[in-house]
Coordinates of C-alpha atoms in Angstrom, one line a residue:
Chain A
X1 CA -43.7 -16.7 -21.7
X2 CA -44.0 -16.1 -17.3
X3 CA -43.3 -19.2 -15.5
X4 CA -45.1 -19.3 -11.8
X5 CA -41.5 -20.6 -9.4
X6 CA -43.4 -21.1 -6.1
X7 CA -40.5 -20.9 -3.8
X8 CA -39.6 -17.8 -5.0
X9 CA -43.1 -16.1 -5.5
X10 CA -44.4 -13.9 -8.6
X11 CA -41.7 -11.2 -8.3
X12 CA -39.0 -14.0 -10.1
X13 CA -41.3 -14.2 -13.6
X14 CA -39.1 -16.4 -16.0
X15 CA -38.3 -14.3 -19.2
X16 CA -36.2 -15.6 -21.9
X17 CA -35.7 -18.6 -20.1
X18 CA -33.6 -16.1 -17.1
X19 CA -35.6 -15.3 -14.0
X20 CA -36.3 -11.4 -13.5
X21 CA -37.9 -9.9 -11.0
X22 CA -39.2 -7.0 -10.8
X23 CA -38.8 -3.5 -9.1
X24 CA -41.0 -0.6 -8.6
X25 CA -39.1 2.7 -7.8
X26 CA -40.8 5.8 -4.9
X27 CA -42.7 8.3 -8.2
X28 CA -44.3 4.4 -9.1
X29 CA -42.7 3.6 -12.2
X30 CA -41.7 -0.1 -12.8
X31 CA -38.1 -2.5 -14.0
X32 CA -37.0 -5.1 -14.5
X33 CA -34.0 -6.0 -13.6
X34 CA -32.4 -10.4 -13.5
X35 CA -31.9 -12.5 -10.4
X36 CA -28.5 -12.3 -11.3
X37 CA -27.8 -8.7 -11.3
X38 CA -30.7 -8.7 -8.4
X39 CA -28.2 -11.2 -6.2
X40 CA -25.4 -7.6 -5.8
X41 CA -27.2 -6.2 -3.8
X42 CA -27.9 -8.4 -0.2
X43 CA -31.1 -6.6 0.2
X44 CA -32.7 -8.2 -3.2
X45 CA -31.2 -11.3 -2.0
X46 CA -33.2 -11.8 1.2
X47 CA -36.3 -10.0 -0.2
X48 CA -36.1 -12.5 -2.7
X49 CA -35.0 -15.8 -0.7
X50 CA -37.6 -14.8 1.4
X51 CA -40.4 -15.3 -0.8
X52 CA -40.7 -11.9 -2.4
X53 CA -43.9 -9.9 -3.3
X54 CA -46.5 -10.2 -6.2
X55 CA -46.5 -7.5 -7.9
X56 CA -42.7 -6.5 -7.9
X57 CA -40.1 -5.3 -4.9
X58 CA -40.9 -1.4 -3.8
X59 CA -38.1 0.4 -3.5
X60 CA -39.3 4.2 -1.7
X61 CA -35.4 5.0 -1.1
X62 CA -35.2 4.7 -4.9
X63 CA -36.3 7.6 -7.3
X64 CA -36.4 5.6 -11.2
X65 CA -33.2 7.6 -12.9
X66 CA -31.0 6.2 -9.9
X67 CA -33.0 3.1 -10.5
X68 CA -32.3 2.8 -13.5
X69 CA -28.7 3.4 -13.1
X70 CA -28.5 1.1 -10.2
X71 CA -29.6 -1.6 -12.5
X72 CA -27.6 -1.3 -15.7
X73 CA -24.8 -1.4 -13.0
X74 CA -25.7 -4.8 -11.6
X75 CA -26.0 -6.3 -14.8
X76 CA -22.9 -5.1 -15.7
X77 CA -21.1 -6.8 -13.2
X78 CA -23.4 -9.7 -13.2
X79 CA -22.7 -10.6 -16.6
X80 CA -19.0 -10.0 -15.7
X81 CA -18.9 -12.2 -13.0
X82 CA -20.6 -15.2 -15.4
X83 CA -18.3 -14.8 -17.8
X84 CA -15.2 -15.1 -16.2
X85 CA -16.9 -18.4 -14.2
X86 CA -17.8 -20.1 -17.1
X87 CA -14.9 -18.9 -19.1
X88 CA -12.5 -22.2 -19.1
X89 CA -8.9 -21.0 -19.7
X90 CA -10.3 -18.9 -16.9
X91 CA -10.9 -22.2 -14.8
X92 CA -7.5 -23.1 -15.7
X93 CA -5.7 -20.6 -14.5
X94 CA -3.4 -20.3 -17.2
X95 CA -4.8 -17.2 -18.5
X96 CA -4.3 -14.5 -15.4
X97 CA -3.3 -12.1 -17.7
X98 CA -7.4 -12.7 -19.1
X99 CA -8.8 -12.0 -15.8
X100 CA -6.5 -9.0 -15.0
X101 CA -7.7 -7.6 -18.4
X102 CA -11.2 -8.3 -17.3
X103 CA -11.4 -6.6 -14.1
X104 CA -9.8 -4.0 -15.8
X105 CA -12.3 -3.3 -18.1
X106 CA -15.0 -3.3 -15.6
X107 CA -13.3 -1.0 -13.3
X108 CA -12.8 1.3 -16.5
X109 CA -16.0 0.4 -16.9
X110 CA -17.4 1.9 -13.3
X111 CA -15.2 5.2 -13.1
X112 CA -17.0 5.7 -16.3
X113 CA -20.6 5.4 -15.5
X114 CA -19.2 7.5 -11.6
X115 CA -17.7 10.7 -13.7
X116 CA -20.5 10.4 -16.1
X117 CA -22.6 11.3 -13.1
X118 CA -24.0 15.4 -11.9
X119 CA -23.0 15.6 -8.0
X120 CA -26.9 15.3 -7.5
X121 CA -26.9 12.3 -9.1
X122 CA -23.9 11.3 -7.2
X123 CA -25.2 11.2 -3.9
X124 CA -28.5 9.7 -5.3
X125 CA -26.2 6.6 -6.0
X126 CA -24.9 6.9 -3.4
X127 CA -27.9 6.7 -0.7
X128 CA -29.1 4.0 -3.2
X129 CA -26.1 1.4 -3.0
X130 CA -26.3 2.0 0.8
X131 CA -30.0 0.7 1.8
X132 CA -29.2 -1.6 -1.0
X133 CA -26.0 -3.1 -0.2
X134 CA -24.5 -2.9 -2.8
X135 CA -21.1 -3.8 -1.9
X136 CA -18.6 -2.6 -5.1
X137 CA -21.6 0.5 -6.6
X138 CA -20.5 2.0 -2.6
X139 CA -17.4 1.7 -3.1
X140 CA -17.1 3.4 -6.7
X141 CA -19.0 5.8 -5.8
X142 CA -17.9 6.6 -2.2
X143 CA -14.2 6.1 -3.8
X144 CA -15.4 8.7 -6.9
X145 CA -16.6 12.0 -4.1
X146 CA -13.0 11.3 -1.4
X147 CA -11.7 11.4 -5.3
X148 CA -13.2 14.9 -5.2
X149 CA -11.7 16.4 -1.7
X150 CA -8.2 15.5 -2.1
X151 CA -5.8 17.9 -3.1
X152 CA -8.5 20.8 -2.1
X153 CA -8.4 22.9 0.3
X154 CA -11.8 22.8 3.2
X155 CA -12.5 26.2 1.9
X156 CA -12.7 24.6 -1.3
X157 CA -14.3 21.1 -0.3
X158 CA -17.5 23.3 1.2
X159 CA -18.2 25.0 -1.7
X160 CA -17.7 22.0 -4.2
X161 CA -20.4 20.4 -1.4
X162 CA -22.2 23.7 0.2
X163 CA -20.8 22.7 3.7
X164 CA -21.4 25.1 6.6
X165 CA -19.1 26.5 8.1
X166 CA -19.5 25.4 11.6
X167 CA -16.7 26.5 13.3
X168 CA -16.6 29.7 16.2
X169 CA -13.5 31.5 14.8
X170 CA -11.5 30.5 17.9
X171 CA -12.2 26.9 17.7
X172 CA -11.1 27.0 14.4
X173 CA -7.7 28.6 15.3
X174 CA -7.4 25.7 17.3
X175 CA -8.1 22.9 15.1
X176 CA -5.2 24.6 12.5
X177 CA -3.1 24.1 15.3
X178 CA -4.4 20.8 15.3
X179 CA -4.1 19.8 12.1
X180 CA -0.5 21.9 11.3
X181 CA 1.4 19.0 9.6
X182 CA -1.8 19.0 7.0
X183 CA -1.3 22.8 5.9
X184 CA 2.4 23.2 5.8
X185 CA 3.6 23.4 2.3
Chain B
X1 CA -38.3 24.4 -2.8
X2 CA -38.3 27.4 -4.3
X3 CA -38.8 28.5 -8.0
X4 CA -35.2 29.3 -10.1
X5 CA -33.5 26.7 -12.0
X6 CA -31.8 23.9 -10.5
X7 CA -27.9 24.1 -9.7
X8 CA -25.9 21.5 -9.6
X9 CA -24.3 21.2 -6.2
X10 CA -22.8 24.9 -6.8
X11 CA -23.0 26.9 -3.9
X12 CA -25.8 29.4 -4.8
X13 CA -28.2 30.9 -1.3
X14 CA -30.5 29.3 1.2
X15 CA -31.2 26.8 -1.0
X16 CA -28.4 24.4 -2.1
X17 CA -28.3 21.8 1.0
X18 CA -25.7 20.0 1.6
X19 CA -25.2 16.8 -0.2
X20 CA -24.1 15.3 3.1
X21 CA -26.7 15.5 5.2
X22 CA -28.2 12.9 3.3
X23 CA -25.9 10.5 3.6
X24 CA -25.3 8.6 7.5
X25 CA -22.6 8.2 9.8
X26 CA -21.7 5.1 7.8
X27 CA -21.4 6.1 4.6
X28 CA -19.0 9.4 5.2
X29 CA -16.3 7.2 7.1
X30 CA -16.3 5.2 3.9
X31 CA -15.7 8.0 1.7
X32 CA -12.9 9.3 4.2
X33 CA -11.5 5.4 4.6
X34 CA -10.9 5.5 0.5
X35 CA -9.3 9.1 0.9
X36 CA -5.8 7.6 2.2
X37 CA -3.6 10.1 2.0
X38 CA -3.2 11.5 6.0
X39 CA -3.5 15.1 4.8
X40 CA -6.2 14.9 2.6
X41 CA -7.9 13.9 5.9
X42 CA -6.1 16.3 7.8
X43 CA -7.7 19.2 6.0
X44 CA -10.7 17.7 5.9
X45 CA -11.1 17.5 9.4
X46 CA -11.5 21.3 8.9
X47 CA -14.5 21.6 7.1
X48 CA -17.3 21.0 9.3
X49 CA -17.9 20.0 12.9
X50 CA -19.7 16.2 11.3
X51 CA -16.2 16.1 9.7
X52 CA -14.1 16.7 11.9
X53 CA -15.1 14.8 14.5
X54 CA -15.4 11.2 11.7
X55 CA -12.1 12.0 10.5
X56 CA -10.1 10.8 13.8
X57 CA -12.4 7.0 13.3
X58 CA -10.9 6.6 9.8
X59 CA -9.6 2.7 9.7
X60 CA -6.9 3.2 6.9
X61 CA -3.9 5.7 6.5
X62 CA -1.6 5.8 4.1
X63 CA 0.9 8.8 5.0
X64 CA 3.5 9.5 2.6
X65 CA 6.0 11.1 3.1
X66 CA 7.1 14.2 1.4
X67 CA 10.1 15.1 0.9
X68 CA 13.9 14.7 3.2
X69 CA 16.5 17.8 5.1
X70 CA 19.6 15.9 5.4
X71 CA 20.7 16.2 8.9
X72 CA 22.8 18.1 9.6
X73 CA 21.7 21.0 7.6
X74 CA 19.6 23.4 10.1
X75 CA 15.6 23.7 9.3
X76 CA 14.5 26.5 7.1
X77 CA 11.8 28.2 8.4
X78 CA 10.0 29.9 5.2
X79 CA 10.5 27.8 2.6
X80 CA 12.5 24.5 3.1
X81 CA 14.4 24.6 -0.6
X82 CA 16.0 20.9 -0.7
X83 CA 19.7 21.4 -1.0
X84 CA 22.6 18.5 -2.3
X85 CA 25.0 18.2 0.5
X86 CA 27.1 15.6 0.0
X87 CA 29.1 15.8 3.0
X88 CA 26.8 14.8 5.3
X89 CA 25.5 10.9 5.7
X90 CA 21.8 11.2 5.4
X91 CA 22.2 13.7 1.9
X92 CA 19.8 11.5 -0.4
X93 CA 18.8 13.9 -3.2
X94 CA 15.8 15.4 -2.6
X95 CA 12.9 13.5 -4.5
X96 CA 10.0 15.5 -4.6
X97 CA 10.1 19.4 -4.2
X98 CA 9.1 20.7 -1.1
X99 CA 6.5 19.3 1.4
X100 CA 4.6 18.8 5.1
X101 CA 6.1 15.8 6.6
X102 CA 10.0 17.1 6.1
X103 CA 10.1 16.5 9.3
X104 CA 9.1 13.8 9.8
X105 CA 11.2 12.3 7.1
X106 CA 14.2 14.3 8.1
X107 CA 13.4 12.4 11.9
X108 CA 13.2 8.8 10.2
X109 CA 16.2 9.4 8.0
X110 CA 18.2 10.5 10.8
X111 CA 18.3 7.7 12.7
X112 CA 18.8 5.0 9.3
X113 CA 22.0 7.0 7.8
X114 CA 23.9 6.8 11.9
X115 CA 23.2 2.6 10.9
X116 CA 24.9 2.8 7.5
X117 CA 27.2 4.5 8.7
X118 CA 29.0 2.7 10.7
X119 CA 28.4 -0.5 8.3
X120 CA 30.5 1.7 6.1
X121 CA 32.6 1.4 9.0
X122 CA 33.0 -2.4 9.3
X123 CA 33.4 -2.3 5.7
X124 CA 35.0 -0.2 4.5
X125 CA 36.7 -1.1 1.6
X126 CA 34.2 -3.0 0.1
X127 CA 31.8 -0.6 1.0
X128 CA 33.5 2.4 -0.8
X129 CA 33.2 0.3 -4.3
X130 CA 29.3 -0.3 -3.6
X131 CA 27.8 3.4 -2.3
X132 CA 28.7 6.2 -2.7
X133 CA 26.6 6.8 0.3
X134 CA 27.4 4.4 2.7
X135 CA 31.5 5.3 3.2
X136 CA 32.2 6.4 6.6
X137 CA 31.6 10.0 6.9
X138 CA 33.3 12.4 9.0
X139 CA 31.1 11.9 12.0
X140 CA 28.3 14.5 12.8
X141 CA 27.0 15.8 15.0
X142 CA 24.0 13.5 16.3
X143 CA 20.9 14.7 15.3
X144 CA 18.8 16.5 18.4
X145 CA 16.2 14.5 19.2
X146 CA 13.2 16.1 19.2
X147 CA 13.3 19.2 17.6
X148 CA 9.2 21.8 18.3
X149 CA 9.2 22.4 14.6
X150 CA 9.2 19.0 13.4
X151 CA 5.9 16.8 13.4
X152 CA 7.2 13.3 14.2
X153 CA 4.4 10.4 12.8
X154 CA 3.2 9.4 16.1
X155 CA 2.3 13.6 16.1
X156 CA 0.4 13.3 12.9
X157 CA -1.4 9.9 13.5
X158 CA -1.5 10.8 16.6
X159 CA -6.1 11.6 16.5
X160 CA -6.6 8.6 14.2
X161 CA -7.4 6.1 17.4
X162 CA -9.5 4.1 15.3
X163 CA -6.7 2.5 12.6
X164 CA -6.5 -0.5 11.1
X165 CA -4.2 0.2 8.6
X166 CA -1.1 2.0 8.1
X167 CA 1.1 2.5 5.3
X168 CA 3.9 5.0 4.9
X169 CA 6.2 5.5 2.4
X170 CA 9.2 7.4 2.4
X171 CA 11.0 9.4 -0.4
X172 CA 13.5 7.0 -1.4
X173 CA 14.9 4.2 -0.4
X174 CA 18.0 4.1 2.5
X175 CA 20.1 2.6 0.4
X176 CA 22.9 4.4 -1.7
X177 CA 23.6 2.5 -4.8
X178 CA 24.6 3.6 -8.0
X179 CA 23.6 3.6 -11.0
X180 CA 22.7 -0.1 -13.3
X181 CA 22.7 -2.0 -9.6
X182 CA 19.6 -3.4 -8.5
X183 CA 19.1 -3.9 -5.2
X184 CA 15.2 -5.4 -3.4
X185 CA 14.5 -6.3 0.4
X186 CA 11.3 -7.6 0.7
X187 CA 11.1 -7.6 4.9
X188 CA 8.0 -8.5 8.0
X189 CA 9.4 -8.1 11.3
X190 CA 7.2 -9.3 14.7
X191 CA 9.3 -8.7 17.3
X192 CA 11.8 -9.3 15.5
X193 CA 12.6 -10.8 12.2
X194 CA 10.2 -12.5 10.8
X195 CA 11.3 -13.1 7.3
X196 CA 13.7 -11.4 4.7
X197 CA 14.1 -11.7 1.6
X198 CA 16.6 -9.5 -0.4
X199 CA 16.9 -10.0 -4.9
X200 CA 20.0 -7.5 -6.4
X201 CA 22.0 -7.7 -9.7
X202 CA 25.2 -6.1 -10.5
X203 CA 24.2 -4.9 -13.7
X204 CA 20.8 -4.6 -15.4
X205 CA 19.8 -3.2 -18.9
X206 CA 17.6 -3.2 -21.7
X207 CA 19.3 -5.4 -24.7
X208 CA 18.5 -9.1 -25.1
X209 CA 20.6 -10.5 -24.2
X210 CA 24.0 -11.9 -26.4
X211 CA 25.3 -14.7 -26.7
X212 CA 25.9 -16.1 -22.9
X213 CA 29.1 -14.9 -21.8
X214 CA 31.7 -17.0 -20.8
X215 CA 30.6 -17.3 -16.9
X216 CA 32.6 -14.6 -15.7
X217 CA 33.0 -15.2 -11.4
X218 CA 31.1 -19.0 -11.4
X219 CA 31.4 -22.2 -13.0
X220 CA 28.2 -23.3 -11.2
X221 CA 25.9 -21.9 -13.3
X222 CA 25.7 -20.7 -17.5
X223 CA 21.6 -20.3 -18.1
X224 CA 19.2 -19.0 -15.0
X225 CA 16.7 -22.3 -15.6
X226 CA 18.6 -25.3 -16.2
X227 CA 19.0 -26.3 -12.3
X228 CA 20.7 -29.1 -14.1
X229 CA 24.0 -27.6 -16.2
X230 CA 26.9 -28.8 -14.2
X231 CA 28.0 -27.5 -11.4
X232 CA 31.5 -27.8 -10.0
X233 CA 31.6 -30.8 -7.2
X234 CA 31.6 -29.3 -4.1
X235 CA 30.2 -30.0 -0.3
X236 CA 26.5 -29.4 -0.8
X237 CA 25.7 -26.1 0.8
X238 CA 29.1 -24.3 0.3
X239 CA 30.3 -22.1 -1.6
X240 CA 32.6 -22.9 -5.0
X241 CA 35.7 -20.8 -3.4
X242 CA 36.0 -19.2 -6.4
X243 CA 33.3 -17.0 -5.1
X244 CA 35.8 -15.9 -2.4
X245 CA 38.7 -14.1 -3.3
X246 CA 37.6 -11.9 -6.3
X247 CA 34.9 -9.7 -4.4
X248 CA 31.6 -11.5 -5.6
X249 CA 31.2 -12.8 -1.8
X250 CA 31.8 -10.2 -0.1
X251 CA 29.5 -7.4 -2.9
X252 CA 26.6 -9.6 -1.3
X253 CA 26.9 -10.0 1.8
X254 CA 27.3 -5.8 1.7
X255 CA 23.8 -5.9 0.1
X256 CA 22.2 -8.6 3.1
X257 CA 23.7 -6.6 5.8
X258 CA 22.7 -3.4 4.1
X259 CA 19.1 -5.2 3.5
X260 CA 19.0 -6.0 6.9
X261 CA 20.0 -2.5 8.6
X262 CA 17.7 -0.8 6.8
X263 CA 15.1 -3.0 7.5
X264 CA 15.8 -3.0 11.1
X265 CA 16.4 0.0 11.6
X266 CA 12.7 1.0 10.3
X267 CA 11.2 -1.5 12.2
X268 CA 12.8 0.6 15.4
X269 CA 10.8 3.6 15.2
X270 CA 7.9 2.6 14.0
X271 CA 7.5 1.9 18.1
X272 CA 6.0 4.4 19.3
X273 CA 3.7 4.5 16.4
X274 CA 2.5 0.9 17.0
X275 CA 2.5 1.3 20.3
X276 CA -0.1 4.0 20.6
X277 CA -2.6 2.7 18.5
X278 CA -3.6 -0.5 19.3
X279 CA -5.9 -0.9 16.6
X280 CA -3.9 -1.5 14.5
X281 CA -3.7 -4.9 12.4
X282 CA -1.8 -4.5 9.3
X283 CA 1.3 -2.3 8.7
X284 CA 3.7 -1.5 5.7
X285 CA 6.9 1.2 4.8
X286 CA 7.9 1.2 1.9
X287 CA 10.3 4.1 -0.3
X288 CA 8.7 5.4 -3.8
X289 CA 11.7 3.4 -4.8
X290 CA 10.6 0.3 -4.5
X291 CA 13.6 -0.1 -3.0
X292 CA 12.8 -2.0 0.1
X293 CA 9.5 -2.9 1.6
X294 CA 8.7 -4.0 5.5
X295 CA 5.8 -5.3 6.6
X296 CA 3.6 -6.6 10.1
X297 CA 0.7 -8.9 10.1
X298 CA -2.0 -8.4 12.6
X299 CA 0.1 -11.3 14.5
X300 CA 3.2 -9.7 14.6
X301 CA 2.4 -6.2 15.7
X302 CA 0.5 -7.7 18.7
X303 CA 3.1 -10.5 19.0
X304 CA 5.7 -7.1 19.2
X305 CA 3.1 -5.6 22.3
X306 CA 3.9 -8.3 24.3
X307 CA 7.0 -9.3 23.3
X308 CA 9.2 -5.0 23.4
X309 CA 11.6 -5.7 20.6
X310 CA 15.6 -5.1 21.6
X311 CA 17.3 -2.5 20.4
X312 CA 21.3 -3.5 18.7
X313 CA 23.4 -1.2 20.7
X314 CA 23.4 1.7 20.6
X315 CA 22.5 2.7 17.4
X316 CA 19.1 3.0 16.8
X317 CA 17.6 -0.5 15.4
X318 CA 16.3 -3.5 16.0
X319 CA 18.1 -5.8 17.3
X320 CA 19.1 -9.6 14.7
X321 CA 18.8 -13.1 15.7
X322 CA 21.3 -15.4 14.3
X323 CA 20.1 -16.2 10.9
X324 CA 20.2 -18.9 8.4
X325 CA 20.7 -17.0 4.8
X326 CA 20.7 -18.9 1.7
X327 CA 21.3 -18.2 -1.3
X328 CA 21.0 -18.8 -5.2
X329 CA 22.6 -17.3 -7.8
X330 CA 22.4 -17.1 -12.0
X331 CA 24.7 -14.8 -14.3
X332 CA 22.7 -14.2 -16.3
X333 CA 18.4 -14.1 -15.7
X334 CA 15.6 -12.5 -18.4
X335 CA 12.9 -10.5 -16.3
X336 CA 9.4 -10.5 -18.3
X337 CA 9.5 -7.6 -21.0
X338 CA 13.2 -8.2 -22.7
X339 CA 15.2 -6.7 -18.7
X340 CA 18.5 -8.2 -18.2
X341 CA 20.2 -9.4 -14.7
X342 CA 24.0 -10.0 -14.7
X343 CA 25.3 -11.8 -11.4
X344 CA 21.9 -11.9 -9.2
X345 CA 21.0 -13.0 -6.6
X346 CA 18.3 -13.8 -4.2
X347 CA 18.8 -14.1 -0.6
X348 CA 16.3 -16.1 2.1
X349 CA 17.0 -15.4 5.2
X350 CA 14.7 -16.7 8.7
X351 CA 16.3 -16.8 12.0
X352 CA 18.2 -19.7 12.6
X353 CA 15.7 -20.7 15.0
X354 CA 12.5 -20.6 13.5
X355 CA 14.3 -22.7 10.7
X356 CA 15.8 -25.0 12.7
X357 CA 12.7 -25.6 14.6
X358 CA 10.7 -26.0 10.7
X359 CA 12.9 -28.8 9.6
X360 CA 14.2 -26.6 6.5
X361 CA 17.8 -27.0 5.5
X362 CA 20.1 -27.1 2.5
X363 CA 17.5 -29.6 0.1
X364 CA 14.3 -27.8 1.3
X365 CA 13.7 -25.8 -1.6
X366 CA 10.3 -27.9 -1.6
X367 CA 9.4 -27.9 1.5
X368 CA 6.3 -25.5 2.2
X369 CA 8.4 -23.0 2.9
X370 CA 9.2 -21.6 -0.5
X371 CA 6.0 -19.8 -1.6
X372 CA 7.6 -16.0 0.8
X373 CA 9.8 -16.5 -1.4
X374 CA 8.7 -16.8 -4.4
X375 CA 5.9 -14.4 -3.7
X376 CA 8.2 -11.4 -2.2
X377 CA 8.2 -9.1 -5.4
X378 CA 5.4 -7.7 -8.1
X379 CA 6.1 -8.6 -11.2
X380 CA 8.6 -8.7 -13.3
X381 CA 11.1 -9.5 -10.4
X382 CA 9.0 -12.3 -9.3
X383 CA 9.8 -14.5 -12.4
X384 CA 13.5 -13.9 -11.4
X385 CA 12.9 -14.7 -7.9
X386 CA 11.0 -17.8 -9.4
X387 CA 13.9 -18.1 -11.7
X388 CA 16.4 -18.2 -9.3
X389 CA 14.3 -20.3 -6.7
X390 CA 15.6 -23.1 -9.3
X391 CA 19.4 -23.0 -9.2
X392 CA 21.8 -24.7 -6.8
X393 CA 21.0 -23.1 -2.6
X394 CA 24.1 -22.3 -0.6
X395 CA 23.5 -21.6 2.9
X396 CA 24.7 -18.9 5.3
X397 CA 24.8 -18.1 8.8
X398 CA 25.5 -15.0 10.3
X399 CA 25.8 -14.5 13.6
X400 CA 22.8 -11.8 15.8
X401 CA 24.3 -8.5 15.3

């Protein structure tokens, strides 16, 4: 049953004891996400604190399939944070093993998420994470792109990402000299 | 968009767009900051004008020195193959295949080898038994100061003007140690030594300990973590007589001095890099063996810029001030995971000036000052350090060198 919370605006409705936020993707689809998860986005946090919007928060820069992934990420991380907060052994500080294992699992989950994306979807997610200011998601996605660039020649990098080589021949030669140390193998 | 199937980012013609067009420069820079490896960054710089403009702005770089060319072998023009050069003071076993930063390693290793050589000459009877590499060598001609075909670390890092975090990894530790011996050091520096912690053991084995042997050299301690066990009555802080007579102390002094020399040599050769990069806030110089870690934080880097380094005589290393050392010893220490250290020794070193200023001295184990000792190493060595800290503390002083 939805209860109105005056200060937060109608965008924050309560569902099964958890406050939810409604988001609208660029293609008009509506999504719900818990407020705890929405807090991971600095942008959404400010919007919610600022009083929210009656019919949900429009996100014209984020398409539905991307928003879906964003919400998946935020919900997962919000749950993990809540779990470690409420974990009594973590509070006692004795089981750093548990927290280490938990954060390792979370990292694995993140990697699995980004590894399963097509290149287009990955870049869409980067744009969304940047726009929504979700640091952890930006980190995971940028790390993935960085990994794709490591160990490759400039030409290979261009091929993978469709980058145009806009140097003149002379410029390219000069740069080869400037960065010669990156190439002697 | 023309009709046709949707390609996933592969180059298929005019319709495929540069994926990075959608990303603002700040995000592209975020990607570059996560590449780390300086060679990979160098290659990125040649991809396009935009990449070329942004790569030099990264704030964090990792330079992995690939391999070492021994000091007195001529560089090979084509593909430098690694050769053992047992007579060369700088000889270290090839750690990896050939690589482009061989020249950097040579530059670095050349200057480190000579101090180790000098050390060998000072302590030759002991050095000969402790380590092959620090044994005195016939004098080799000094390495050429600058060789055009080499790439110095400064050159490689030259274009990175906004560098804030730098991590350089040498291929191996500088100190030759015999198999089964453990020697690790961690040191931080400003203009001179800030602190250094050394962990050594005369043998490392993974067998579970048999019932403790009768104490070999030291009656003070029968087990690692029992500070209450009987000790030889003696002056507080001074080492028992027995330790002076059977090489126990000499060995540990050699460990200590070698580690300090290696640390100070690393520090000395970082100067040009530090002066070239005024934005640096954190600097780490490690080796892939995990033998030595040199760190400098923001405050220390600033200090070095303001107060230049004093070299030690004509050797290429930083002068060590007068030092106060706290030494801890246990005949057996077991690490988590079942490894057993025999003759485990922990040495915690600080300039005497700092130590007296903070009122640290014998029995100061309870004061604010032991975190830097117990946190110097990662596990499993951290446990060893903590266990050793509970044993009796011996104080030693060393002159500036």
